[in-house]
GROMACS .gro file of C-alpha atoms in nm:
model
  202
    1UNK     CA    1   8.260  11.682  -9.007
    2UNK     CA    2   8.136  11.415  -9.251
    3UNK     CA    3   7.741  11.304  -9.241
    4UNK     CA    4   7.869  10.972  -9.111
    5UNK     CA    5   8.024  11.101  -8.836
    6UNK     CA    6   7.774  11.325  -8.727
    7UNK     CA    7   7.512  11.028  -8.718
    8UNK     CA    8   7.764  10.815  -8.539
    9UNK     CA    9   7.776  11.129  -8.285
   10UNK     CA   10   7.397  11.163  -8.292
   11UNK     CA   11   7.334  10.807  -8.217
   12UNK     CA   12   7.538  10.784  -7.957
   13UNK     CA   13   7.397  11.126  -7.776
   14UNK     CA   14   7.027  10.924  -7.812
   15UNK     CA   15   7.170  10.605  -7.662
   16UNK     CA   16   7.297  10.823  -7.389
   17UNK     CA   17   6.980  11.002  -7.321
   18UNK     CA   18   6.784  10.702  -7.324
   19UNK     CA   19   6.961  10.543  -7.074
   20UNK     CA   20   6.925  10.828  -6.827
   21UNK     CA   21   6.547  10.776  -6.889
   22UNK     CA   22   6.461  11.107  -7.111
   23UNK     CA   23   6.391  10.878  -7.441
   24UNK     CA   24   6.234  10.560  -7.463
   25UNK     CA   25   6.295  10.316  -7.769
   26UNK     CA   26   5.983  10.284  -7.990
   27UNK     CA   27   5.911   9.956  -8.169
   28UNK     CA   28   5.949   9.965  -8.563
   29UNK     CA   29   5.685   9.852  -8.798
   30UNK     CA   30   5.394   9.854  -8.528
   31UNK     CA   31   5.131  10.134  -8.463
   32UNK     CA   32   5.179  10.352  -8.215
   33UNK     CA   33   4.954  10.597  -8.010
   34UNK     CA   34   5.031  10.929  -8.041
   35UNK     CA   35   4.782  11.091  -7.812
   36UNK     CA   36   4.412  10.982  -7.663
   37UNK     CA   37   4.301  10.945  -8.024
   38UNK     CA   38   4.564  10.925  -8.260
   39UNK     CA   39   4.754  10.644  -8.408
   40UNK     CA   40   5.039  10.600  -8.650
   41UNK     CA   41   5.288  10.319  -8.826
   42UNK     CA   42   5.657  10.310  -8.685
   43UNK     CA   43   5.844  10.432  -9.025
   44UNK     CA   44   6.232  10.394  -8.958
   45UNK     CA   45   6.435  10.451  -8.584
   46UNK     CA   46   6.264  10.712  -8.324
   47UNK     CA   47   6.282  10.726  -7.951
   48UNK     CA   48   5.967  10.910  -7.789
   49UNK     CA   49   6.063  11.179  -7.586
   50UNK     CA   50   5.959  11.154  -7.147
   51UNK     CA   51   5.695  11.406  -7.108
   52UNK     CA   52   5.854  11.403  -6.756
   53UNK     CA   53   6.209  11.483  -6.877
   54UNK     CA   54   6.089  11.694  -7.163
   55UNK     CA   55   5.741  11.893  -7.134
   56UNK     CA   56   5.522  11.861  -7.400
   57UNK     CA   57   5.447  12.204  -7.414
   58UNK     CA   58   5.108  12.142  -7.636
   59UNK     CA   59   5.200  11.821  -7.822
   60UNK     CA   60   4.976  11.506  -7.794
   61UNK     CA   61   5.331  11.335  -7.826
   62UNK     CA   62   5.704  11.401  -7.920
   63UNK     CA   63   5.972  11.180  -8.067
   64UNK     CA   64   6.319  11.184  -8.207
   65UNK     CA   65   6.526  11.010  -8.429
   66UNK     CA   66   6.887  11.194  -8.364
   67UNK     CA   67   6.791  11.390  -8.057
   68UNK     CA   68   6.571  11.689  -7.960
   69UNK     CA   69   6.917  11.924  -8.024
   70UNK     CA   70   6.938  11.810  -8.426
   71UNK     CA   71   6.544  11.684  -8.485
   72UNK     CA   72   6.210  11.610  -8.387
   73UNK     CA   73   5.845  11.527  -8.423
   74UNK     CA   74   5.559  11.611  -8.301
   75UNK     CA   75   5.211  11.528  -8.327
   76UNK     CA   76   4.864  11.731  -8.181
   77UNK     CA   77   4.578  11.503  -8.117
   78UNK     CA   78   4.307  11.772  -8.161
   79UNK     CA   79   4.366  12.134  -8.066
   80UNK     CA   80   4.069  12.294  -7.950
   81UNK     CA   81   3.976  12.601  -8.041
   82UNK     CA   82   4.075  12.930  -7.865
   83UNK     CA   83   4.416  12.744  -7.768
   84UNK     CA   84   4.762  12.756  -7.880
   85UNK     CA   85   4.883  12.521  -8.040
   86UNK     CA   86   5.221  12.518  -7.879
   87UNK     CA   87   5.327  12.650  -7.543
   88UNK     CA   88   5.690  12.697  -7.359
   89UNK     CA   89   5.572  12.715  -6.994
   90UNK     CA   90   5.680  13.081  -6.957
   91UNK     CA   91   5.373  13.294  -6.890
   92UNK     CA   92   5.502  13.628  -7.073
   93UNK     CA   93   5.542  13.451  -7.329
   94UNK     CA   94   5.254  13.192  -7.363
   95UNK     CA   95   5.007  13.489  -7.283
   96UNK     CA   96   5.108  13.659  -7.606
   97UNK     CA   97   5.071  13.352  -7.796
   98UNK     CA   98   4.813  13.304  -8.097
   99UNK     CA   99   4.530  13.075  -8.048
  100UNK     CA  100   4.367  12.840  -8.268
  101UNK     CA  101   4.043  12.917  -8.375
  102UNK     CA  102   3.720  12.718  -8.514
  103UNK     CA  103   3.682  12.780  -8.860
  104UNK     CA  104   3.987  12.866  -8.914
  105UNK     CA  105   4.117  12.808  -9.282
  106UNK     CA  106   4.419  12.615  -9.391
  107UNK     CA  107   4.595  12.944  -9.471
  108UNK     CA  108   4.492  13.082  -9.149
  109UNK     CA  109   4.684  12.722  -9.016
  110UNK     CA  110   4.950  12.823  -9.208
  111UNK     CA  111   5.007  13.200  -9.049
  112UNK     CA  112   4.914  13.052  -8.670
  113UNK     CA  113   5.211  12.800  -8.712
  114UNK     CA  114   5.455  13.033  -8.867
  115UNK     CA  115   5.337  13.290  -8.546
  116UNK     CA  116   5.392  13.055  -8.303
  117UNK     CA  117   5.701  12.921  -8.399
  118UNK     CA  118   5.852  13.289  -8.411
  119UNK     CA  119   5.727  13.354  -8.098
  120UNK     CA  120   5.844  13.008  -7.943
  121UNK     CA  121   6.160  12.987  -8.079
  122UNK     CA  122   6.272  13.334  -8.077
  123UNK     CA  123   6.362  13.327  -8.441
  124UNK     CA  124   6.451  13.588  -8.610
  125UNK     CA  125   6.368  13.456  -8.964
  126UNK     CA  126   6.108  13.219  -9.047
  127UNK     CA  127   5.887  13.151  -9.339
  128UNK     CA  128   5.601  12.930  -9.404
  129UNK     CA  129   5.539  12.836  -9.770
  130UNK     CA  130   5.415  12.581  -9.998
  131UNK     CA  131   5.042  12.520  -9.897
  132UNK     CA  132   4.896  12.219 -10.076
  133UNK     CA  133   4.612  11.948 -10.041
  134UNK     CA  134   4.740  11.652  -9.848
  135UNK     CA  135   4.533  11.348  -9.715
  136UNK     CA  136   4.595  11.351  -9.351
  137UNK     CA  137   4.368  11.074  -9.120
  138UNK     CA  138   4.181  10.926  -9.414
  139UNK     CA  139   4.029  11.318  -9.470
  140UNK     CA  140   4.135  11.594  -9.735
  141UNK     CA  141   4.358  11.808  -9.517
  142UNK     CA  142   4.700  12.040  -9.571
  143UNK     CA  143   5.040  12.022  -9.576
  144UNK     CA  144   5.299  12.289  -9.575
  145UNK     CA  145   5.720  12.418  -9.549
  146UNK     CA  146   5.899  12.606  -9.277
  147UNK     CA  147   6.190  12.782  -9.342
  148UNK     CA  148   6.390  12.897  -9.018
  149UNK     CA  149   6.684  13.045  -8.919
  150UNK     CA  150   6.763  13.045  -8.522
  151UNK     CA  151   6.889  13.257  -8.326
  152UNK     CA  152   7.237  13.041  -8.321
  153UNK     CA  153   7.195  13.081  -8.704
  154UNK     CA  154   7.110  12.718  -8.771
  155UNK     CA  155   6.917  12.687  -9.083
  156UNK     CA  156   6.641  12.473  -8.982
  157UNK     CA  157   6.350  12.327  -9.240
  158UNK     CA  158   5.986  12.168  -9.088
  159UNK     CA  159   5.741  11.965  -9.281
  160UNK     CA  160   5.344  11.967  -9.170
  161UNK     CA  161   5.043  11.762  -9.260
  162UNK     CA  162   4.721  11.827  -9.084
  163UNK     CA  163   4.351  11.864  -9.102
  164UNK     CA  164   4.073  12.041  -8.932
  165UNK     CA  165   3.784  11.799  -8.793
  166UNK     CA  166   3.504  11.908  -8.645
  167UNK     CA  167   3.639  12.232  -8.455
  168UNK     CA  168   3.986  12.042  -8.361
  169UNK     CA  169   4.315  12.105  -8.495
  170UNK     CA  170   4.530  11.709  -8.630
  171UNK     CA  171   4.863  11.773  -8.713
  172UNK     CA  172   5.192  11.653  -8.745
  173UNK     CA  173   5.486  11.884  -8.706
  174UNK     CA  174   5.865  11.771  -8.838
  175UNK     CA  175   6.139  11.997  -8.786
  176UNK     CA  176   6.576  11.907  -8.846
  177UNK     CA  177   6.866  12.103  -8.980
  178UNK     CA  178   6.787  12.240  -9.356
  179UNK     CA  179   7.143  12.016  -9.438
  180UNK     CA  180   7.106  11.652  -9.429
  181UNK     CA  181   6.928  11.570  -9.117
  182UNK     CA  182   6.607  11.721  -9.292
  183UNK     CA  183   6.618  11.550  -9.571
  184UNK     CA  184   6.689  11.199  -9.424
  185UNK     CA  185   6.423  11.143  -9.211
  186UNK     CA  186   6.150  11.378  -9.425
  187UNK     CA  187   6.075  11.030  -9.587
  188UNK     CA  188   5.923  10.798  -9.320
  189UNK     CA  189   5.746  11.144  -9.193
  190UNK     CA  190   5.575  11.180  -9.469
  191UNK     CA  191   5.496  10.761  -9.432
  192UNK     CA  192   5.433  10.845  -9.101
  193UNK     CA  193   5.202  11.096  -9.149
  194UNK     CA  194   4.976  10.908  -9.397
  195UNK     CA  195   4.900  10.606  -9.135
  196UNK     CA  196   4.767  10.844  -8.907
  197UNK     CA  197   4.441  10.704  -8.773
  198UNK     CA  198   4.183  10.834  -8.559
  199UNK     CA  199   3.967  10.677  -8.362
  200UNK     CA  200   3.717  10.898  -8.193
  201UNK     CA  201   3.474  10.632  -8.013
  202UNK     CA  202   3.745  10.529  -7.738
   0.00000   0.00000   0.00000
């Protein structure tokens, strides 16, 4: 299947869900909130994702530019500490999970995502890599790679930029197929990611 066909697919899966109410249209080139305290600029074509259709499972927001079954985004408006930073709504599992801690350092961010996401997703590779500096909400943060493989043996890639403030947790979290999808929409994350705002007097 050519990469033009499977966006012309992809598209039309997204038109289909948002009409049955699960995705909602977001407006390009504006700001957007992305949780009580958290803003960012519109950078290309996403839907956000109905926390009604779709839990949020820990997210301050989720949104996708193909569809939740090929990628999507999500952002965390402030983990506090002694939480986990994802959840799946199945207690044997979410009472295993790792929890965020105060203090923690960006390697330590590093481990707790790659922990969680095993334990999420079931995976039965993944690797986190690639820790760097990154300006994240006008503050020196992180930024790091996630290499998975699923259990349908998808190769899967995820991008994230984040920052520690106070004792909470910002971060954004991108994650698409390792062939093309990742790759095409990695740029206006990355945009994306460096007009986060916070504004924590409202």
């Amino acid at each position: 299947m050519t990469g033009s066909i499977r966006l012309a697919l992809a598209a039309a899966a997204l038109a289909l869900l948002a009409a049955c109410g699960t995705y909602q249209s977001i407006d390009k080139n504006r700001r957007a909130d992305v949780g009580d305290n958290m803003t960012v600029q519109v950078v290309g074509d996403w839907a956000a994702v109905s926390s009604y259709a779709v839990p949020l499972n820990g997210a301050s927001a989720r949104w996708t530019a193909d569809g939740l079954s090929v990628n999507q985004l999500l952002f965390f408006d402030g983990i506090q500490p002694q939480t986990p930073i994802l959840k799946t709504g199945k207690e044997n599992v979410d009472d295993d999970l790792p929890l965020y801690r105060a203090g923690m350092t960006e390697s330590g961010v590093m481990e707790l995502v790659e922990s969680t996401l095993a334990k999420v997703t079931q995976a039965p590779r993944i690797r986190a890599t690639g820790l760097r500096p990154e300006t994240f909400l006008d503050r020196r943060g992180f930024g790091f790679e996630v290499e998975m493989v699923t259990v349908e043996q998808l190769e899967v890639r995820g991008l994230v930029i984040g920052a520690m403030i106070g004792e909470r947790l910002y971060m954004v979290l991108y994650q698409a197929p390792r062939l093309h999808f990742f790759d095409l929409h990695a740029p206006a994350v990355k945009r994306i990611a460096n007009s986060a705002r916070l504004d924590l007097e409202s």
